[in-house]
Every structure is written in C-alpha cells, then in structure tokens.
Short mmCIF file of C-alpha atoms in Angstrom, two decimals:
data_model
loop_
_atom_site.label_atom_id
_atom_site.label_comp_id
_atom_site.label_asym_id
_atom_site.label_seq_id
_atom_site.Cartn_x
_atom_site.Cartn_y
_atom_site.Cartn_z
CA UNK A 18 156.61 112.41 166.13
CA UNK A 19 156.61 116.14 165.03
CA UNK A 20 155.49 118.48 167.65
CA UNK A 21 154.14 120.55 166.04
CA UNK A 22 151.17 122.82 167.01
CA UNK A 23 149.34 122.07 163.30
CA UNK A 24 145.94 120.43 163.35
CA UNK A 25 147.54 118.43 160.49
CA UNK A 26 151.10 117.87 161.96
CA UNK A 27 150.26 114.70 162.23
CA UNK A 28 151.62 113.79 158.75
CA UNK A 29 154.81 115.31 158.79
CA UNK A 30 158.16 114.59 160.63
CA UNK A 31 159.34 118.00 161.08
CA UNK A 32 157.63 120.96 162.30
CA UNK A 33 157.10 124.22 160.00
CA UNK A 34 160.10 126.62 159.98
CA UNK A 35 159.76 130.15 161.28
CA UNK A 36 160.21 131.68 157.70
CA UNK A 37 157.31 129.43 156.53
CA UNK A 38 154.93 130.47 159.17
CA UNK A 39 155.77 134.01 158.67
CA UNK A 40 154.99 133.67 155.00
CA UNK A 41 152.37 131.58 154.72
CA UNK A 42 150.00 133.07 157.55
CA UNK A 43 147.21 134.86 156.91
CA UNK A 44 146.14 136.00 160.51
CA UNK A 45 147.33 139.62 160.12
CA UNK A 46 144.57 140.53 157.50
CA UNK A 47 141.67 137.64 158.01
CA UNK A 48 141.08 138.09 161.62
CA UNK A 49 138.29 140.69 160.16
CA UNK A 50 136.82 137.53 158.73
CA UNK A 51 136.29 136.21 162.54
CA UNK A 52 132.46 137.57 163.08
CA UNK A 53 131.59 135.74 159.67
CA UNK A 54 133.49 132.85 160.27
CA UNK A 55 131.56 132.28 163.95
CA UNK A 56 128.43 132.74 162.05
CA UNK A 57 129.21 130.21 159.71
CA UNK A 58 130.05 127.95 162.28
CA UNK A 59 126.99 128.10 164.12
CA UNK A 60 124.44 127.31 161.38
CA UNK A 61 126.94 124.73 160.45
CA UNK A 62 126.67 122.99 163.99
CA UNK A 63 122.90 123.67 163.80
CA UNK A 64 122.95 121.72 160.62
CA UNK A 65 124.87 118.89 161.97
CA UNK A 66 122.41 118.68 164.95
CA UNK A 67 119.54 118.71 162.74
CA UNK A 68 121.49 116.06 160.58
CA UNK A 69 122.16 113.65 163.91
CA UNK A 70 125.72 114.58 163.40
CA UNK A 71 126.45 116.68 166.35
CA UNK A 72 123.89 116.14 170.01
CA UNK A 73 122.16 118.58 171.48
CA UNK A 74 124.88 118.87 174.24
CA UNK A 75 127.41 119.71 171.65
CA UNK A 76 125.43 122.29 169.56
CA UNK A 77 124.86 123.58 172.97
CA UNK A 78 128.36 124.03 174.43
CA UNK A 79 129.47 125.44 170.83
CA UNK A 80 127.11 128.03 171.11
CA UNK A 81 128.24 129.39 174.49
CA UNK A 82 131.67 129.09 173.55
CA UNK A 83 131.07 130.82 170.18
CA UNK A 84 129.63 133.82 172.21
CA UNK A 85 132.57 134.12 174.78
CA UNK A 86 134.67 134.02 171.39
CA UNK A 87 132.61 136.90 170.22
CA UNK A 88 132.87 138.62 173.33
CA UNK A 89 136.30 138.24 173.40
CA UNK A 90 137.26 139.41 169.70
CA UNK A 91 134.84 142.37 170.70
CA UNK A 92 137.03 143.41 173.71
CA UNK A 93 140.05 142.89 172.17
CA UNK A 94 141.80 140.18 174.41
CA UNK A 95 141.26 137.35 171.92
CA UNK A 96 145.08 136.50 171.64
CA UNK A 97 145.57 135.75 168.15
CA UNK A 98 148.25 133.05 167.30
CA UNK A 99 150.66 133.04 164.17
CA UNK A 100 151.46 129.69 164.66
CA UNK A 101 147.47 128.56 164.17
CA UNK A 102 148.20 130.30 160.74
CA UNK A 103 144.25 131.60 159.75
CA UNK A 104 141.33 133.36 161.69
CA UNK A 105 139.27 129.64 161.19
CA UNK A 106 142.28 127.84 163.20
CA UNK A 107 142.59 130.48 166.19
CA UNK A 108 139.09 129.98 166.87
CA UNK A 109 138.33 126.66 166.39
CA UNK A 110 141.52 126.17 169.16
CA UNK A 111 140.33 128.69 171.50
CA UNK A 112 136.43 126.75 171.00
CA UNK A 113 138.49 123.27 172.05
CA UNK A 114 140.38 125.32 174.70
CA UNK A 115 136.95 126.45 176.21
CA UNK A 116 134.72 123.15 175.76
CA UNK A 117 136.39 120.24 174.88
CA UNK A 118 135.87 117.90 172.26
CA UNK A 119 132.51 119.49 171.09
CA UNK A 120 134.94 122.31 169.50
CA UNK A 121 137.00 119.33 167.53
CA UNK A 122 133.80 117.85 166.54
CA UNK A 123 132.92 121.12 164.82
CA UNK A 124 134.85 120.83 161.65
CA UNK A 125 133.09 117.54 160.95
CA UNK A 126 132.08 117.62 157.27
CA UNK A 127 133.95 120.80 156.37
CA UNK A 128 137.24 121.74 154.75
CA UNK A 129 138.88 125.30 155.47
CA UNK A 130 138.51 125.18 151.69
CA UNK A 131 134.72 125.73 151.93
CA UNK A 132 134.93 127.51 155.42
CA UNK A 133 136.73 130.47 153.79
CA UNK A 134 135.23 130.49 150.80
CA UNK A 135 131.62 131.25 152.91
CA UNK A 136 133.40 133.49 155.21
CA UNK A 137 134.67 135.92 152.22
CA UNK A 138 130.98 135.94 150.74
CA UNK A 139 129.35 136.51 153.67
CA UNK A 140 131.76 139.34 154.51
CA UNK A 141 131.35 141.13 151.12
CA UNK A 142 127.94 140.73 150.85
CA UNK A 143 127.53 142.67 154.05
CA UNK A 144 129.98 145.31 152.60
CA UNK A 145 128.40 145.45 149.04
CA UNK A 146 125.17 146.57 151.06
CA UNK A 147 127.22 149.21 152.73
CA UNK A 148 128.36 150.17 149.88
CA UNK A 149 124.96 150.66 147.73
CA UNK A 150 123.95 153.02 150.85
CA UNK A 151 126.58 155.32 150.55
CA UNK A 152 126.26 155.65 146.80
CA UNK A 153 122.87 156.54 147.39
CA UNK A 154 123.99 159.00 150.21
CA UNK A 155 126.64 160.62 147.46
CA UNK A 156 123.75 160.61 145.23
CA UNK A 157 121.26 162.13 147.40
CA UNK A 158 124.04 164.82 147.96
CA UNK A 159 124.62 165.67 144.11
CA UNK A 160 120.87 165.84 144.00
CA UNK A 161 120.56 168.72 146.51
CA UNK A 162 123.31 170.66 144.47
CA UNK A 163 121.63 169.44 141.07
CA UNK A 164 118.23 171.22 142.19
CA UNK A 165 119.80 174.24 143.79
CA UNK A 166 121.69 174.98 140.24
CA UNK A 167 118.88 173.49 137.81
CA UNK A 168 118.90 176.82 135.84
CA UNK A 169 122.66 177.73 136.78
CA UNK A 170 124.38 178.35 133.56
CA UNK A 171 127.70 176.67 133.03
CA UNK A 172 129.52 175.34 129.65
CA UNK A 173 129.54 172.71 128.30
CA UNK A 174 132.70 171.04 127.17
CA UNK A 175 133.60 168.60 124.21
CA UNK A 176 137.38 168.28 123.96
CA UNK A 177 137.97 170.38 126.91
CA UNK A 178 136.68 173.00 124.87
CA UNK A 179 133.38 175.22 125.35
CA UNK A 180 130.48 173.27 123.55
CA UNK A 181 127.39 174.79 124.39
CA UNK A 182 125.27 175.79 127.50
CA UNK A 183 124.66 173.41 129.80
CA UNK A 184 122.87 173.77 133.49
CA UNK A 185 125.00 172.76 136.56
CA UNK A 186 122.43 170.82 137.86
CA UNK A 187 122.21 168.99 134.64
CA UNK A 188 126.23 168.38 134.50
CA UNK A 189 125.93 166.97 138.46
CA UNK A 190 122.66 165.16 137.25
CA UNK A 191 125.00 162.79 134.80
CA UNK A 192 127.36 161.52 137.78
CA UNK A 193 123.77 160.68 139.32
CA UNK A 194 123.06 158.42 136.68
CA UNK A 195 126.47 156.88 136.45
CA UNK A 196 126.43 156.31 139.93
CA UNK A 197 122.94 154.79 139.26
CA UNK A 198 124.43 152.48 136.61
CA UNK A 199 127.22 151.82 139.53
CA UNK A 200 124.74 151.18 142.56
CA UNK A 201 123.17 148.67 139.65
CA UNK A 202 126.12 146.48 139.17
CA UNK A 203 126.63 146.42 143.29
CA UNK A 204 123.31 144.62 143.35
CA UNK A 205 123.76 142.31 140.77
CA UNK A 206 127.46 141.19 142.07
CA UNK A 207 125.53 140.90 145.66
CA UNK A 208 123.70 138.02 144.25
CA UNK A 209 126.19 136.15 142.13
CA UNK A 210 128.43 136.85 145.80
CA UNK A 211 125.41 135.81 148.02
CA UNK A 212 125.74 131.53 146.55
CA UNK A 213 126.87 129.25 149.54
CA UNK A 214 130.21 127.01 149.18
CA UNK A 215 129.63 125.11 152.39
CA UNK A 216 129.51 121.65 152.03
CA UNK A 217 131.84 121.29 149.27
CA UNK A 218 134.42 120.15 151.86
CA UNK A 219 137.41 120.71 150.61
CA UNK A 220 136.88 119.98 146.65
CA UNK A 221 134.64 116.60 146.49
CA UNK A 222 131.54 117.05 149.09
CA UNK A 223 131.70 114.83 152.02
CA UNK A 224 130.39 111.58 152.74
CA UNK A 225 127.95 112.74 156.24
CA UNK A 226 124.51 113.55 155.48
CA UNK A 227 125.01 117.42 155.66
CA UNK A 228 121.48 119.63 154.95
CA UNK A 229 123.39 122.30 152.78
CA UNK A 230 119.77 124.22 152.07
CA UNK A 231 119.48 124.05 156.17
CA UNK A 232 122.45 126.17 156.23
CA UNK A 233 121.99 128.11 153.46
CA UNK A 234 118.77 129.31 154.85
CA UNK A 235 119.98 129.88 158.21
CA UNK A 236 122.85 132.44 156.69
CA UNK A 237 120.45 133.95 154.20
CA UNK A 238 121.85 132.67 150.79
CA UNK A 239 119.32 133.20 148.17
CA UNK A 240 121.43 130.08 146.14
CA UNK A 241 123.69 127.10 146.88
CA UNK A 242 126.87 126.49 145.14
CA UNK A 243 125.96 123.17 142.64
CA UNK A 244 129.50 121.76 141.87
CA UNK A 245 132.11 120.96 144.70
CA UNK A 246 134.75 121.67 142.47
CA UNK A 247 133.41 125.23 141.84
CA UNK A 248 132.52 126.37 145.14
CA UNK A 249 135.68 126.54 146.43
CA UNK A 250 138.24 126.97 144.42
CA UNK A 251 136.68 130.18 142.05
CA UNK A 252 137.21 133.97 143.14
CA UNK A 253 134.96 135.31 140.15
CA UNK A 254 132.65 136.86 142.53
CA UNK A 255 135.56 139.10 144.15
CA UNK A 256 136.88 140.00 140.61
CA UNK A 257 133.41 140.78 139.63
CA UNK A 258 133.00 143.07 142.87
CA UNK A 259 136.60 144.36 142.49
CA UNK A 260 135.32 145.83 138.49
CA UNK A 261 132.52 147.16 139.71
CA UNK A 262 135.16 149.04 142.54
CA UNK A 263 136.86 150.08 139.99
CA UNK A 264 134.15 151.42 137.62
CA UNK A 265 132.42 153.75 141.15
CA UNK A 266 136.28 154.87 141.39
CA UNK A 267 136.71 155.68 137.82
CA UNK A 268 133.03 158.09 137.92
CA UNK A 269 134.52 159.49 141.19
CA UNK A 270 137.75 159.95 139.48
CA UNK A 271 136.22 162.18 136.54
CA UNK A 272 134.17 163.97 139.12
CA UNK A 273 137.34 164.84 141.26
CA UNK A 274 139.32 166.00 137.83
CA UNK A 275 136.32 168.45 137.00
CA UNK A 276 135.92 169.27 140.94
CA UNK A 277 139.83 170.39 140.42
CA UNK A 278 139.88 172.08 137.40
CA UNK A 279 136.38 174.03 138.83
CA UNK A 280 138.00 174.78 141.94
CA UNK A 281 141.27 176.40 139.86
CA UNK A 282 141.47 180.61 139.48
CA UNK A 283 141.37 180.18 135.52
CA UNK A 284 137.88 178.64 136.01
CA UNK A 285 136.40 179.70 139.12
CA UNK A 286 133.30 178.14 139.25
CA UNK A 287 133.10 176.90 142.52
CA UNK A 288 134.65 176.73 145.89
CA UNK A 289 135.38 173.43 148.05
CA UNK A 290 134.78 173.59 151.94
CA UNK A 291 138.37 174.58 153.90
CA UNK A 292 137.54 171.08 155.70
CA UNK A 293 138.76 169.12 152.66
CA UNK A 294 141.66 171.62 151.21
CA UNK A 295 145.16 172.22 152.60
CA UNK A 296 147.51 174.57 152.59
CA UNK A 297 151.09 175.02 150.73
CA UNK A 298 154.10 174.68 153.31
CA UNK A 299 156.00 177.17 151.42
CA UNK A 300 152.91 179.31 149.41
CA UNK A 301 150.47 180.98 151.74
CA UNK A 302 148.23 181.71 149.52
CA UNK A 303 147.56 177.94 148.16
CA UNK A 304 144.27 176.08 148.96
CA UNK A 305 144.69 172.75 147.62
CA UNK A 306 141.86 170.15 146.65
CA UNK A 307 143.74 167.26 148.41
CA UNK A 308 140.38 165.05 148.49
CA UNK A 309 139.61 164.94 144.90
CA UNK A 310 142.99 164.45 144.08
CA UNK A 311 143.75 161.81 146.52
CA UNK A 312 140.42 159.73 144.71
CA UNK A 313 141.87 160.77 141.57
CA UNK A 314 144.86 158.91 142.69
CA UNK A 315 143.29 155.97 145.07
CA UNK A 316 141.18 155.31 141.72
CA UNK A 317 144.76 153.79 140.42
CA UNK A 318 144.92 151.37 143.26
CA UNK A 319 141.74 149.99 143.43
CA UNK A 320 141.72 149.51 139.02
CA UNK A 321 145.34 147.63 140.03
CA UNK A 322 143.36 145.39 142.66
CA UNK A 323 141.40 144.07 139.86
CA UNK A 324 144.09 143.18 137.50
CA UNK A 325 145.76 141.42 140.03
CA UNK A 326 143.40 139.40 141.48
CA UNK A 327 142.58 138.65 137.11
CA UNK A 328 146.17 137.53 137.09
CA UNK A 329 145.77 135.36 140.65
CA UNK A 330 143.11 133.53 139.08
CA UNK A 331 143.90 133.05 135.20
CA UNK A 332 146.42 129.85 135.51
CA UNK A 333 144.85 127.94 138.69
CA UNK A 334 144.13 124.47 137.96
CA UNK A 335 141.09 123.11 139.77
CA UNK A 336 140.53 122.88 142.69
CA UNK A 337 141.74 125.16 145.81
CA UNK A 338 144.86 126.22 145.98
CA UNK A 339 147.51 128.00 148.13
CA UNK A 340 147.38 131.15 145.55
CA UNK A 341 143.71 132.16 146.89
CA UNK A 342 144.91 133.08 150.49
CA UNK A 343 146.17 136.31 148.73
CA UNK A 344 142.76 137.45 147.13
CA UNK A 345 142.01 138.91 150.41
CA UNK A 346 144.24 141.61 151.15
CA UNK A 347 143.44 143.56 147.50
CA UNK A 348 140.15 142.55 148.30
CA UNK A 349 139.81 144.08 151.77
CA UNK A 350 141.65 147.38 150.51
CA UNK A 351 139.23 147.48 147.60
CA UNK A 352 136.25 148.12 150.24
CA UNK A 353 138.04 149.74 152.45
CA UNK A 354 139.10 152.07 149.91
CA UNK A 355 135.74 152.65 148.34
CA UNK A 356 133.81 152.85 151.65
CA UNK A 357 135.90 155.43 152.75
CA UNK A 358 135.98 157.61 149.41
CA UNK A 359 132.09 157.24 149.38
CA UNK A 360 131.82 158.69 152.63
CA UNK A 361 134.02 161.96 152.31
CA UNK A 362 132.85 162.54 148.98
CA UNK A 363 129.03 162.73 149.73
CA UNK A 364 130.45 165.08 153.04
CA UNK A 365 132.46 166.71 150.04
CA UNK A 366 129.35 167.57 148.06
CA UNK A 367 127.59 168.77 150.69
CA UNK A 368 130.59 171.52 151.43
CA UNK A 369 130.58 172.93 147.30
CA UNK A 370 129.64 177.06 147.11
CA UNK A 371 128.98 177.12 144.01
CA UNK A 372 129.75 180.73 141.65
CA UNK A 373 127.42 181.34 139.18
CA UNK A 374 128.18 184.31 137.55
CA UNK A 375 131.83 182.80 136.77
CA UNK A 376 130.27 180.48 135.13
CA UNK A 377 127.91 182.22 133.13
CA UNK A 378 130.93 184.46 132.17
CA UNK A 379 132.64 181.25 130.65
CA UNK A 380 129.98 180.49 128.63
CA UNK A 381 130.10 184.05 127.00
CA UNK A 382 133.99 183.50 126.12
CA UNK A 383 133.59 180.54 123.54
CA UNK A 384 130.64 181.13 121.37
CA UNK A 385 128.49 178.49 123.03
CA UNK A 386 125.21 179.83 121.25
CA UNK A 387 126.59 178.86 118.18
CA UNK A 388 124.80 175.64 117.52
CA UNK A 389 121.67 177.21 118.65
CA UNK A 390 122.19 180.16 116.13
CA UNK A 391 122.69 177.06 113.03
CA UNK A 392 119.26 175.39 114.57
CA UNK A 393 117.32 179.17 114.38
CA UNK A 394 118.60 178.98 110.30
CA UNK A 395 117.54 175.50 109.76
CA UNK A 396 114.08 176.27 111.34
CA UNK A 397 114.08 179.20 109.18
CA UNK A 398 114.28 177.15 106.61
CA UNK A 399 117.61 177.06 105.21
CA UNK A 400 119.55 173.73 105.02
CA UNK A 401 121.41 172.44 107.99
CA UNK A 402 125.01 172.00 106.17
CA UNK A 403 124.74 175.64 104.55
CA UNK A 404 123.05 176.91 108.00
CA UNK A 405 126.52 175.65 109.64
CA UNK A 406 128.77 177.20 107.08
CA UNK A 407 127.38 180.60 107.99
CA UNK A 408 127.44 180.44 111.67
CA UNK A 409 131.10 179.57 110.94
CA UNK A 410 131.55 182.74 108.99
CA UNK A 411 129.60 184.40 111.66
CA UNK A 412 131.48 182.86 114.75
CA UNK A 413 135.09 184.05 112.29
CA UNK A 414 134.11 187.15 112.25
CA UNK A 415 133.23 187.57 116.39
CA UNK A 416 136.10 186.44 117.01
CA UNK A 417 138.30 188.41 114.88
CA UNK A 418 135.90 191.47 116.61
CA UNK A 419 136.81 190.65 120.00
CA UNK A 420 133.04 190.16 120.70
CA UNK A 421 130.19 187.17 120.93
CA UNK A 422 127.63 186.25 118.56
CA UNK A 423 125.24 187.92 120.89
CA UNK A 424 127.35 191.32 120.35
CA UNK A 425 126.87 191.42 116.53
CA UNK A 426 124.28 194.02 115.27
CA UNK A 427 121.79 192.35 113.61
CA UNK A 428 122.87 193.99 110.37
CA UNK A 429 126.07 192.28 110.40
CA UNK A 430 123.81 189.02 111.37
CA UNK A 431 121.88 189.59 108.58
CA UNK A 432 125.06 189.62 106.33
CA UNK A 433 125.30 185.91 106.74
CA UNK A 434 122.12 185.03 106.12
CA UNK A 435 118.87 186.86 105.22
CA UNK A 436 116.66 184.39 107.09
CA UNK A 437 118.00 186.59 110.26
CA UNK A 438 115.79 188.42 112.13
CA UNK A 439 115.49 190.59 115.32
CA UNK A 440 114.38 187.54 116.89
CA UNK A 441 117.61 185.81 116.86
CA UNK A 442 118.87 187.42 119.84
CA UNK A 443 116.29 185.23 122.05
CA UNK A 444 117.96 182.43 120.40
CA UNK A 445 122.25 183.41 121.49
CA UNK A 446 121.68 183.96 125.08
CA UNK A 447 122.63 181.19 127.53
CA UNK A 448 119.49 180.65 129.46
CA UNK A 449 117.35 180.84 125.61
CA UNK A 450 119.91 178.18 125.10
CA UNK A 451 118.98 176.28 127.94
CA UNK A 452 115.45 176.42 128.02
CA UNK A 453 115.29 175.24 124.35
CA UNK A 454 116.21 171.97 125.41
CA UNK A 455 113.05 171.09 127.33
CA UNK A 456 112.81 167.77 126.15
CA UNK A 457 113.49 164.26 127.90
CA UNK A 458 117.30 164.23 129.16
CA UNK A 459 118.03 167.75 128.10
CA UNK A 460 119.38 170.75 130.38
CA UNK A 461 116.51 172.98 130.27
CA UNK A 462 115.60 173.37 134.00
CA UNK A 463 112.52 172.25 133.81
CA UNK A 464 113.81 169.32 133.05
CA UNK A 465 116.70 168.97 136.02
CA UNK A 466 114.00 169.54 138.18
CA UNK A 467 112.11 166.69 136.80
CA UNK A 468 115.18 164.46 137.21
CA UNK A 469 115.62 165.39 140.13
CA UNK A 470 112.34 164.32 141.28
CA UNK A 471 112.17 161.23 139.43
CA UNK A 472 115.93 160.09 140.91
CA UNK A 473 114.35 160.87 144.99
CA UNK A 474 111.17 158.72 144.03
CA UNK A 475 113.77 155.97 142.80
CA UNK A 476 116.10 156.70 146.02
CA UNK A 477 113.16 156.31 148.24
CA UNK A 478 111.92 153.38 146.74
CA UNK A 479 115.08 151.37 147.45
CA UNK A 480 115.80 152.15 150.66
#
C-alpha cells in the first residue's frame, strides 16, 4: 500500500515522483485563492447542514477551524505544503488536522473540479469591482485636466499629421469615453463571471440532496451554473475578462504613445511629474517617460494573456481537465497588471503641467484653419468640391510664402475666390475654429464643459 500523502493515494501502488509534484503543483500561485476558497467552504457546509448532510456539531467545528485558518493565512504562519499540491488540499488538511473528521466530511458532495472553478469566480469578481473603481478614478482624473484645458488649443491629428483645431480637454475627453466603453464591458463580464459551478461535483452533479440556490445566495451569485458539464470544465468567463484587459490596456497604450510624443522637445506640449520620469545613466540632461512606456509595453503582455488562455481552451474535450490549472497564472498577472497600471496612471494624470502656448504654436505650423476656410466658401455659397480646390490653391501658396492662411492679405484671399471677405479672418484663427463646433460631441468649449459635467453626473451615479 502506497504511502503516499494524496487524498487519492489510495488507488495507486506507487507514490508521486518528486519531478511530478514539482510540475504539477499549483500552490505557488493559488494560495491567493485561499480567502475565496474558505468562503466557499463555509456556505457549502451551511448548505449541507441545512440539507441534513452535515450536524450542527460539524458545521460548528468547521467554522472555528475555518477562522483559525484565516487567522493563520493572515499572519503568515499557515505552512503551505507542495506535497498537498493546491490551496483547496492544504486547507482542507490543516481543517482535519485541527478538528477531526468534521474537516473530511467537508468535501462531501464536491469535486475540486467545482471547488476551483467557484474559487476563480469569486476571486475575479471581487477584482473586476476593483477594477471598475479605478477606471473611474483614472477617469475622474482626465476629467479635472479635460475642464482645466476645455478652451486650450491643441491640433488635431489625422495621419500623424495636423488636421484641424481641437481643444485639449476635448482630446482627454475621448480616452473618457473609451474608458467608459471599457468600465462597460467590466460590468457585463462581472455578471457572466458572477454564475456559481458548485454542485457540479466534478462533471455529473452528485447524488446528496445539495441546495445549490442555498449556496448561491449565501456567496452572492446573481445565477447558477445549469449544466454539470459546463460549470466546470469552461474558462470563457476568464477569456472574456482577459479581452476586456486587453482592450483598457490597448486605450492606455494609445494614451501613453501620445503622453510620449507630448512630453518630447519637438512637441512640447506638456510636462510629466519628475515622480514618474528617470534619468539617463550616461545623458544628464534626459528625463524619460518610463511610466507610459512601460504600459505601452505591459499592454503586450496582458494582449498575450488572452491568446493564450484562447489557445488553452480551443482543443479541450469535455469535461475538466489537467490543462485548466494553468489559466490562473496569466490570469492573476492580467489583474495584477491592470490594477497596478490603473493606479499610477490616474496618480500620472494628476502630475501633467500642461503648455499651452506650445500648443497653440503647433496648430499655427500646419494650416489647421483650412477646412474651416472651405466651410466659410460653401456658406458663402460656392460649392463644396470647388470651395476645396481653392483652399488648396490658397493653402499652396502659404506655404510656398512661408506664412499661414491667417497671414494672407485679404487681397491675395480674395484671389481665390471672390466670395472672400474681411470677415474671413474670424473664421482662420484657432479658437474661431473651435468655437464653431458648438454642437453635440464637438470641441468647442462650451461643449467640453458640458461633457464634462454630464461624465461627473454619470461617475456619481455609479458609485
């Protein structure tokens, strides 16, 4: 008889080599399961009680030894055991340890199979929470900046080239809505994430009367699980959270690129607190942007956590297998990952100076008034196609003068097109530009203020 210290060793006639325990263990990175994993436990033993499964003895010793578990994992002196292989196993031995056979009767009409599929959802949906408050707090942050700058003139780029005037609060005001669109997806993931395996044993139910809605309304799932087979051996919810990672990375990941190229002497718009720069070890002068470009490249890991826990699921026949132990470590990294980039980036934010007149100079340099110049023609009258064949000329002919639109005397103007008047020069500066736009989701302050008022209001409202 095999010695060894298995729950299941019972079946086999040799214990596990060293090399296999090494491998196959999964205490190094699911111990942070263990708070979840007691909680699961104890509505489980309050549903066997409530079944006539477990007496009121039992359910009683459980909980006291559940708490000086907790305790324990709290004060770090919880040993934790490779050869018990899993967070589940270390504590279900140290429950037995404590109080006896009540702790083996625990696991009565549950597999590990369903026992870590609950623990991972109950774990993410308490991180997915996190999560939607920190977007928030990075939102409320680019809010602040948006209203200081709402008539803060800045261009616009299409191609990487100057487009047209744009306010700075209005730019900041379109991560705000991605991040919207982001917080959005969070919620909806918490739900599909917040459906309880338990009591789908290990693939086929199990034959004691368990009360799986008693549970699931004692760990606050808003739905239970409705095939065995499903409940425990799918890790859609994970890849679902894992895109919508990746998706908060990718907005954060634009942001930092623009933060960057802002932050660079060629543009010079704005200045990033010495808190989250560096220095050169060779260039004294250097002040790098190492936290945007650390997101820029952290956004990389957390899109390659997604298409591998894709490739972890796309061949597994049902039910649970083996394979699933490794959807946690991507998993954990994801949130870690996130969590942490949310929180130095809304810090970030906060830290921006931002330098308007370099700004406003930028917009001078690439004929940004042109499109308004083609919409003062066709409101003049003339054809929209032959209104933007004469800016052309127009915008030719500044540039071969060294000068902007706004430079030209309005005879030269008027040498384009006779529809030209002395009130055209309203029309070419940058802030005429702006406030021309005054209509819903345009740049014209007036209206960044009003975003910015309607995205607090929504803010508030979900707190």
């Amino acid at each position: 008889m095999t010695t060894d210290n298995k729950t299941w060793s019972g079946r086999f006639n040799e214990p596990v080599s060293e090399l296999v325990k090494q491998y196959t263990a999964s205490i190094n990175f699911d111990q942070r399961l263990a708070r979840h994993d007691i909680q699961g436990s104890l509505a489980h033993a309050q549903m066997l009680h409530e079944a006539g499964v477990l007496s009121a003895q039992d359910l009683a010793d459980i909980r006291r030894g559940m708490a000086e578990i907790q305790a324990e994992i709290e004060a770090g002196s919880l040993q934790w055991s490779l050869d018990l292989e899993d967070v589940h196993m270390n504590i279900e031995r140290r429950l037995t340890d404590k109080i006896g056979d009540a702790g083996k009767r625990l696991h009565t009409g549950r597999s590990r199979n369903d026992q870590v599929a609950t623990d991972i959802r109950l774990w993410l949906r308490d991180e997915i929470s996190t999560i939607r408050r920190l977007i928030k707090d990075l939102q409320a942050a680019l809010l602040d900046l948006a209203e200081q700058n709402a008539a803060t003139v800045m261009p616009g780029f299409t191609h990487l080239q100057v487009a047209q005037p744009v306010s700075f609060g209005h730019h900041l005001l379109a991560y705000v809505e991605m991040f919207g669109r982001d917080d959005e997806r969070m919620a909806d993931c918490r739900r599909r994430t917040n459906r309880m395996p338990l009591g789908a044993a290990a693939l086929a139910g199990t034959t004691f009367p368990v009360r799986r809605e008693t549970t699931a309304a004692l760990l606050g799932f808003e739905q239970i699980c409705q095939n065995s087979l499903d409940a425990v051996s799918d890790r859609d919810f994970a890849i679902e959270f894992t895109a919508a990672a990746s998706l908060v990375m990718v907005h954060l990941s634009r942001l930092s690129e623009e933060l960057i190229l802002w932050m660079s002497p060629r543009f010079g718009f704005i200045d990033i607190a010495d808190r989250f720069c560096t220095g050169s070890s060779i260039m004294p002068q250097k002040k790098n942007p190492d936290v945007p470009e650390l997101v820029r490249g952290k956004s990389g890991r957390v899109i390659g956590h997604l298409t591998g826990l894709i490739m972890l699921m796309k061949s597994q026949p049902l039910a649970y297998n083996k394979d699933n132990q490794e959807d946690k470590e991507p998993l954990f990294d994801t949130v870690d990952t996130l969590i942490d980039t949310l929180r130095i980036y809304a810090d970030m934010m906060r830290g921006i100076t931002v330098k308007p007149e370099a700004m406003r100079a930028a917009v001078l340099q690439g004929f940004a008034t042109a499109t308004d110049l083609a919409d003062y023609l066709v409101k003049k009258g003339l054809p929209f196609r032959d209104s933007h064949e004469a800016v052309a000329q127009a915008v030719r002919h500044a540039e071969q003068a060294g000068c902007g639109l706004e430079d030209l005397p309005l005879t030269v103007l008027q040498g384009f097109s006779t529809l030209i008047e002395n009130d055209v020069y309203q029309v070419l500066t940058p802030e005429g530009s702006l406030n021309a736009r005054n209509h819903l989701g345009g740049t014209a302050p007036e209206q960044v203020k009003f975003q910015v008022a309607r995205w607090r209001e929504l803010l508030a409202a979900d707190a």
